[in-house]
Coordinates of C-alpha atoms in Angstrom, one line a residue:
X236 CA 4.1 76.7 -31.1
X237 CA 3.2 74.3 -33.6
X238 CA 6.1 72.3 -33.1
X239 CA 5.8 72.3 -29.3
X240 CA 1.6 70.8 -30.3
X241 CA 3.4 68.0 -32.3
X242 CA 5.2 67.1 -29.9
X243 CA 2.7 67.3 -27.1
X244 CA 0.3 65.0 -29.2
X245 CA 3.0 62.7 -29.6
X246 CA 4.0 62.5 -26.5
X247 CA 0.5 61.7 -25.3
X248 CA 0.2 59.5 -28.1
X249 CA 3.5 57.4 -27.0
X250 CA 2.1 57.4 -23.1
X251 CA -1.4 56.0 -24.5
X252 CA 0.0 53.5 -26.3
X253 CA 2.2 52.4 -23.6
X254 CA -0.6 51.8 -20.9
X255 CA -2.2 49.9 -23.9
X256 CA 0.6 47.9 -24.1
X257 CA 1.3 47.6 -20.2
X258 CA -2.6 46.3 -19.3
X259 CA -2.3 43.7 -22.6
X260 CA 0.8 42.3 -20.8
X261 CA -1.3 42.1 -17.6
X262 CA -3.8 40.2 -19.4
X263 CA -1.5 37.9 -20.8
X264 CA 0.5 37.5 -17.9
X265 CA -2.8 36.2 -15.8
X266 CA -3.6 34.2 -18.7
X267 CA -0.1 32.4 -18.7
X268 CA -0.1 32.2 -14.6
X269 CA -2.8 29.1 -14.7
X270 CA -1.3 25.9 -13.2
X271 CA -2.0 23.0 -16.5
X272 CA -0.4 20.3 -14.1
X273 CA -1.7 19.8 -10.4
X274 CA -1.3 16.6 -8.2
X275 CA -3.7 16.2 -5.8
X276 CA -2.7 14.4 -2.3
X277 CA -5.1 12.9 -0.5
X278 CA -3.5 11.1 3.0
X279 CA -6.1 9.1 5.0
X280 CA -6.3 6.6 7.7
X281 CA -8.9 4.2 8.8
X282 CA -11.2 7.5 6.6
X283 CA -13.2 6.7 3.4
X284 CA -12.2 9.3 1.0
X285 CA -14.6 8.1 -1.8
X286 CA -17.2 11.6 -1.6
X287 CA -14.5 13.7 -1.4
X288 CA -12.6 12.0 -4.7
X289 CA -15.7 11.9 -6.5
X290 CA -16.2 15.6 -5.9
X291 CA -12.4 16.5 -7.0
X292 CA -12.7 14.6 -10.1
X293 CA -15.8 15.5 -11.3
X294 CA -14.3 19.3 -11.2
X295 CA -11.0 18.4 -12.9
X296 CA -12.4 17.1 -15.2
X297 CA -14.6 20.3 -16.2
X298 CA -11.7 22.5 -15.7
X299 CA -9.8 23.5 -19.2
X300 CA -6.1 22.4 -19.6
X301 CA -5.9 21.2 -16.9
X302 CA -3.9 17.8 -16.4
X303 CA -4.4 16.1 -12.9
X304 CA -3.9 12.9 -11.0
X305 CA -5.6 12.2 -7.9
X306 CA -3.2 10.2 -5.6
X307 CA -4.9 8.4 -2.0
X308 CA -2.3 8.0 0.2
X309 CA -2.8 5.1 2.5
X310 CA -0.8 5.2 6.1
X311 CA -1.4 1.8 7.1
X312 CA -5.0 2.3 7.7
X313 CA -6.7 -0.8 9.8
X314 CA -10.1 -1.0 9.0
X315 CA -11.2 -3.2 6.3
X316 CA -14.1 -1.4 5.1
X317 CA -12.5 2.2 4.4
X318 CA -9.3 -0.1 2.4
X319 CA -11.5 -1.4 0.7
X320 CA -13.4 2.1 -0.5
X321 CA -10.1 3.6 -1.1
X322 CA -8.8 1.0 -3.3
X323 CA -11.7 1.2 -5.6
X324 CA -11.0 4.6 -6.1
X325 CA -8.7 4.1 -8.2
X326 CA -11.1 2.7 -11.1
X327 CA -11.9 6.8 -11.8
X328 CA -10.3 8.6 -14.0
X329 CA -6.9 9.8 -13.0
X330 CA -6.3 8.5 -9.8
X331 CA -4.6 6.1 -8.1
X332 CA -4.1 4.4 -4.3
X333 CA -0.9 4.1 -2.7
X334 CA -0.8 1.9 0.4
X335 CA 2.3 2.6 2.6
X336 CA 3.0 1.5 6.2
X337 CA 2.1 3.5 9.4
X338 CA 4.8 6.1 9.6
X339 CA 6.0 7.7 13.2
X340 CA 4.8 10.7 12.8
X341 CA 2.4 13.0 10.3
X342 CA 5.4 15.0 9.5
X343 CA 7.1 11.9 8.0
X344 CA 4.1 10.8 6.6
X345 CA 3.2 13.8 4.8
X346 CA 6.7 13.8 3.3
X347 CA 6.3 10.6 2.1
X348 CA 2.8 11.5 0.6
X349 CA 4.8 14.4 -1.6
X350 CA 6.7 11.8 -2.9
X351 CA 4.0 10.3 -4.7
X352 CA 2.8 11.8 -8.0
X353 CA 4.8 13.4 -11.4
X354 CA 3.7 17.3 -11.1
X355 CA 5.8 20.1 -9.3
X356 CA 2.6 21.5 -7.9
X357 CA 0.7 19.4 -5.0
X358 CA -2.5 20.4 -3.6
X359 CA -2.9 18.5 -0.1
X360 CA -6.7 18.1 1.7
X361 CA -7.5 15.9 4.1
X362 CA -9.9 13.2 3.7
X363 CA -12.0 14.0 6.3
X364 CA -12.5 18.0 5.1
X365 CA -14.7 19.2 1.8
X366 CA -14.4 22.0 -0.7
X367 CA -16.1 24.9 0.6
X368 CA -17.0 26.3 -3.0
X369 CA -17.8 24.4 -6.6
X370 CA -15.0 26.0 -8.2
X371 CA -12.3 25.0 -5.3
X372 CA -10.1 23.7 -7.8
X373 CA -10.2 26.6 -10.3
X374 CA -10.0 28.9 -7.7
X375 CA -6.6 27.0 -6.5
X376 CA -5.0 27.0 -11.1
X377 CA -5.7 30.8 -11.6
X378 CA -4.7 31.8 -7.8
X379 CA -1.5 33.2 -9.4
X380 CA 1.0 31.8 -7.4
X381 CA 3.8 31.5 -10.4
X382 CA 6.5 33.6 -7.4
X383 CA 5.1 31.6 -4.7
X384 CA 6.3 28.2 -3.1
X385 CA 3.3 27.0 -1.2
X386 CA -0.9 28.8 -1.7
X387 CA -2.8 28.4 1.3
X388 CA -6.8 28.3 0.7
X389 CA -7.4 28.3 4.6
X390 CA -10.5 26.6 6.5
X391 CA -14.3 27.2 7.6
X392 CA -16.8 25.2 9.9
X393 CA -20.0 23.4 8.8
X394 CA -21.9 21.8 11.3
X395 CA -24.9 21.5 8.9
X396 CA -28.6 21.3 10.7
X397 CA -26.3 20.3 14.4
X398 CA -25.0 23.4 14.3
X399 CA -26.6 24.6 17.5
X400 CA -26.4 21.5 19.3
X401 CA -22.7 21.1 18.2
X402 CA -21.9 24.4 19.7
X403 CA -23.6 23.3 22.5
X404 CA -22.0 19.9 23.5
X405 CA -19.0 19.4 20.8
X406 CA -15.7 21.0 22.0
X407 CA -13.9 20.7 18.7
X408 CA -16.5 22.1 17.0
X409 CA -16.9 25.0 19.8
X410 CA -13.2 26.0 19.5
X411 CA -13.3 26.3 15.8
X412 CA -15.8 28.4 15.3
X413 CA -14.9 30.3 17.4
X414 CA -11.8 30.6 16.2
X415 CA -13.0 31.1 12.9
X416 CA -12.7 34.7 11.9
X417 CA -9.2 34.1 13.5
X418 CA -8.4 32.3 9.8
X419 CA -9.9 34.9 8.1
X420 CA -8.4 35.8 4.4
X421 CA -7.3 39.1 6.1
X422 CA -5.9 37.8 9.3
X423 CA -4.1 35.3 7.2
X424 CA -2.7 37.9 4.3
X425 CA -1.7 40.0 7.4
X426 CA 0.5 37.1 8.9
X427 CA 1.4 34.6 6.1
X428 CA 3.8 32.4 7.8
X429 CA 2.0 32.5 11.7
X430 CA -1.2 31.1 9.8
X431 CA -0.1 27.9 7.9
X432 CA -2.2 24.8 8.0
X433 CA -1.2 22.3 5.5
X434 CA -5.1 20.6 5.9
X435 CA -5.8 22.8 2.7
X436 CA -2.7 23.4 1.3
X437 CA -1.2 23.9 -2.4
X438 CA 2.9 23.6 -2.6
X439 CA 5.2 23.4 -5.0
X440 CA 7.1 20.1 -4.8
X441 CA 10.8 21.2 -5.2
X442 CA 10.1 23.6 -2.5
X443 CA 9.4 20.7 0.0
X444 CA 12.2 18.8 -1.5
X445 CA 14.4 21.7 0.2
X446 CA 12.2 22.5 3.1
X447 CA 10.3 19.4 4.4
X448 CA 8.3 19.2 7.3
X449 CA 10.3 18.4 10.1
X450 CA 10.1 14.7 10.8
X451 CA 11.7 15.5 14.6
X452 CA 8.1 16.0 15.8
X453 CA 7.3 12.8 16.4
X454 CA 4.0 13.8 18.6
X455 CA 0.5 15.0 17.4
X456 CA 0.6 18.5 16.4
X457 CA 2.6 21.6 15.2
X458 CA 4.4 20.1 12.2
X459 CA 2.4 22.6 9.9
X460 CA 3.3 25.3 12.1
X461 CA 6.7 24.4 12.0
X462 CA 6.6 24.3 8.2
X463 CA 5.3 28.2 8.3
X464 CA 7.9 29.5 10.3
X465 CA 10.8 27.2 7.8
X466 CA 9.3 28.1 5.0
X467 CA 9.7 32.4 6.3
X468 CA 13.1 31.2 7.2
X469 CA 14.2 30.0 3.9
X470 CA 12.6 33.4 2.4
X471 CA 9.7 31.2 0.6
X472 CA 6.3 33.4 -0.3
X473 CA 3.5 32.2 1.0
X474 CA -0.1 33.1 -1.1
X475 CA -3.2 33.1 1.0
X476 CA -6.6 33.0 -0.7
X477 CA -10.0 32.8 -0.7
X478 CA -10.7 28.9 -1.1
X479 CA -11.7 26.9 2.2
X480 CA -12.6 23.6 2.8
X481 CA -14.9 22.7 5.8
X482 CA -14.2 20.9 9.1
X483 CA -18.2 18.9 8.7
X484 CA -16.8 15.8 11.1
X485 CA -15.9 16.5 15.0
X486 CA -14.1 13.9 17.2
X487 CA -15.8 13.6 21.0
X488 CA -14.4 16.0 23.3
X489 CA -12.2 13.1 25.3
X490 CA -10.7 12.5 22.3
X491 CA -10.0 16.0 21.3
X492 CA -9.2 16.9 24.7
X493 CA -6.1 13.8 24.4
X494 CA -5.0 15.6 20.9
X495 CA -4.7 18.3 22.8
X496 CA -2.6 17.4 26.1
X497 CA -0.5 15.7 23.3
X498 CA 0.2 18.7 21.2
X499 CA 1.1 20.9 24.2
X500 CA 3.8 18.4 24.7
X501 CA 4.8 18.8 21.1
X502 CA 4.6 23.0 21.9
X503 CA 6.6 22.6 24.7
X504 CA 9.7 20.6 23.1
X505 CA 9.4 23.2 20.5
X506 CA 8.7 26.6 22.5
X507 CA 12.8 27.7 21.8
X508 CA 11.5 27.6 17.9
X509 CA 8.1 28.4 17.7
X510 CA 7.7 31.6 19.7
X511 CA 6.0 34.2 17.6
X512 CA 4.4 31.6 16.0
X513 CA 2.5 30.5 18.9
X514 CA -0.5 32.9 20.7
X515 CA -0.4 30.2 23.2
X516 CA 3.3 30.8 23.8
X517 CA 3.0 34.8 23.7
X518 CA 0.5 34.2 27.0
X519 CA 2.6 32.3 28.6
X520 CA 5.6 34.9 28.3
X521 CA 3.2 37.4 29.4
X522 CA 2.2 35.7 32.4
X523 CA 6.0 35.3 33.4
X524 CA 6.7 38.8 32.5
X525 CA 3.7 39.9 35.2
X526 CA 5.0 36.8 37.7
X527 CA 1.6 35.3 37.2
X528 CA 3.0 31.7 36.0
X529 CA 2.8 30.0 39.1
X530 CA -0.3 31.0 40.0
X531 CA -2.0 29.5 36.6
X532 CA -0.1 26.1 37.6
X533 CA -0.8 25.7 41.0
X534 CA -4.3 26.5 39.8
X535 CA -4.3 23.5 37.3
X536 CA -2.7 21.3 39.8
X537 CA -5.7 21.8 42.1
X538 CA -8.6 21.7 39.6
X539 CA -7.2 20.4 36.6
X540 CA -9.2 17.0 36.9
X541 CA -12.2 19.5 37.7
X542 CA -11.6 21.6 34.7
X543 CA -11.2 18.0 32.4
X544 CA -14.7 17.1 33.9
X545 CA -16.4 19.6 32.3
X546 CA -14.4 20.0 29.2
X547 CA -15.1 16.3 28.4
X548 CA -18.6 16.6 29.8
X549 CA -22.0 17.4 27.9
X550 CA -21.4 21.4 28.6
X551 CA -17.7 22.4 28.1
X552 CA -17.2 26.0 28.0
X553 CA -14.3 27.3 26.4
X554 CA -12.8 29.9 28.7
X555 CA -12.4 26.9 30.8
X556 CA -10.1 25.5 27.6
X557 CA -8.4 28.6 27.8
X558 CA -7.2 28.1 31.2
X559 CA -6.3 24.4 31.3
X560 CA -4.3 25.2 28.3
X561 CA -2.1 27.4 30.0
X562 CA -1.9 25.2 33.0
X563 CA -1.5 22.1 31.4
X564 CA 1.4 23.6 29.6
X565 CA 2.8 25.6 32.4
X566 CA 2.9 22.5 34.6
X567 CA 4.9 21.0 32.0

């Protein structure tokens, strides 16, 4: 009996000391999983980037062991005023501005843009977008992503005191908050790859070196989500996060509504690729499935100009965008 004690005690002693061992090596392991090198891309066009840079690098800064550079991306902007505010931002500490010509397409572009810099990891915003939280950066170096080829922080919408009247009058700005719990962190944990947008974006560079975005899109739209679906095809984990930055800047809904009739052309050359990727293009099976097709096109061919009044109007309502989307696509 006393021998069969010992060895009980032992025993427990061994497993105790084993747990002890197994949660130091957690602790160590999320110590050693902070990125100490991080490039930050910045791409802009005819956009002054300067409160956004000043915001970045007052952050880096204040974050420990960390070594970063800031890179601006010019793609042959035009207006004299914003080159001008971008060039000077190269006077702060650690960054720089790159003037390039226009490219094609933002596929190209952004390929071009990952060219830039000296670190393996690349954190991409757009100038137009801010950190949603004062710790965006941190948030981004101790995500944990050492197995991962790309962390996506995902996107909110901030329409400050015009909230109302935004939601009101502002298509953009209607669709994405509405859409907003669509890019929840759980939604986007749930499907990794069918919620990529590469506005917000950290990647590792030699990943992109293998799997760029596909400079074949030459129209507005859908590069990013053809990036998702290559990167799930080259068996590339994607980390989604906590970590937004937020849409504060809407374009007028004729202009959105021309992004939009543009990117449906860019959905349509690529419906063979991107189905599954697409909620747009699992409607549009549906409605072939039930033979219900050609009624949404003849529909838009009738009162498509009517539905484009009122969407570009003072009142658009976004069932309305709904359906035009299906019958400017179906009619394609």
């Amino acid at each position: 009996m006393y021998y069969l004690r010992y060895h009980i005690i032992i025993f427990f002693t061994f497993a105790i000391y084993l747990s002890f061992m197994a949660l130091f090596n957690i602790c160590t392991t999320n110590k050693m999983k902070m990125i100490d090198k991080l490039t930050i891309l910045i791409p802009v066009y005819n956009d002054d980037a300067s409160s956004l840079v000043q915001a970045l690098v007052a952050e880096a800064r204040n974050v420990k062991g960390l070594d970063y550079e800031i890179i601006v991306f010019d793609d042959g902007s035009t207006d004299a005023r914003c080159i001008d505010a971008n060039h000077r931002l190269a006077l702060l500490p650690g960054c720089n501005y790159v003037s390039a010509p226009h490219h094609p397409c933002r596929a190209s572009m952004r390929n071009a843009m990952l060219r830039q810099g000296r670190y393996e990891w690349c954190l991409m915003i757009d100038a137009r977008l801010r950190p949603a939280n004062s710790d965006f950066i941190s948030r981004y170096v101790h995500a944990g992503a050492d197995d991962c080829g790309a962390v996506c922080g995902g996107v909110v919408v901030d329409g400050g005191k015009n909230a109302k009247k935004l939601y009101r009058e502002n298509l953009r700005f209607r669709y994405e908050k509405h859409a907003e719990s669509l890019h929840s962190i759980a939604i986007r944990q749930q499907h990794p790859y069918q919620s990529f947008r590469t506005t917000n974006i950290l990647l590792r560079r030699s990943v992109l070196q293998h799997t760029p975005y596909d400079e074949r899109i030459i129209g507005y739209g859908y590069e990013d989500v053809m990036l998702g679906r290559d990167l799930e095809h080259a068996g590339v984990k994607v980390l989604h996060i906590d970590n937004p930055v937020a849409y504060t800047s809407f374009e007028d809904n004729d202009r959105y509504l021309a992004k939009l009739d543009e990117a449906l052309h860019t959905l349509h050359c690529l419906n063979s690729k991107l189905y599954g990727y697409s909620p747009l293009l699992r409607t549009i099976e549906s409605l072939k499935r039930l033979h219900l097709l050609s009624l949404v096109k003849w529909f838009h061919l009738i009162f498509g100009k009517f539905e484009h009044r009122i969407l570009t109007g003072r009142h658009p309502k976004l069932f309305l965008l709904q359906l035009y989307k299906l019958g400017a696509y179906a009619t394609l």
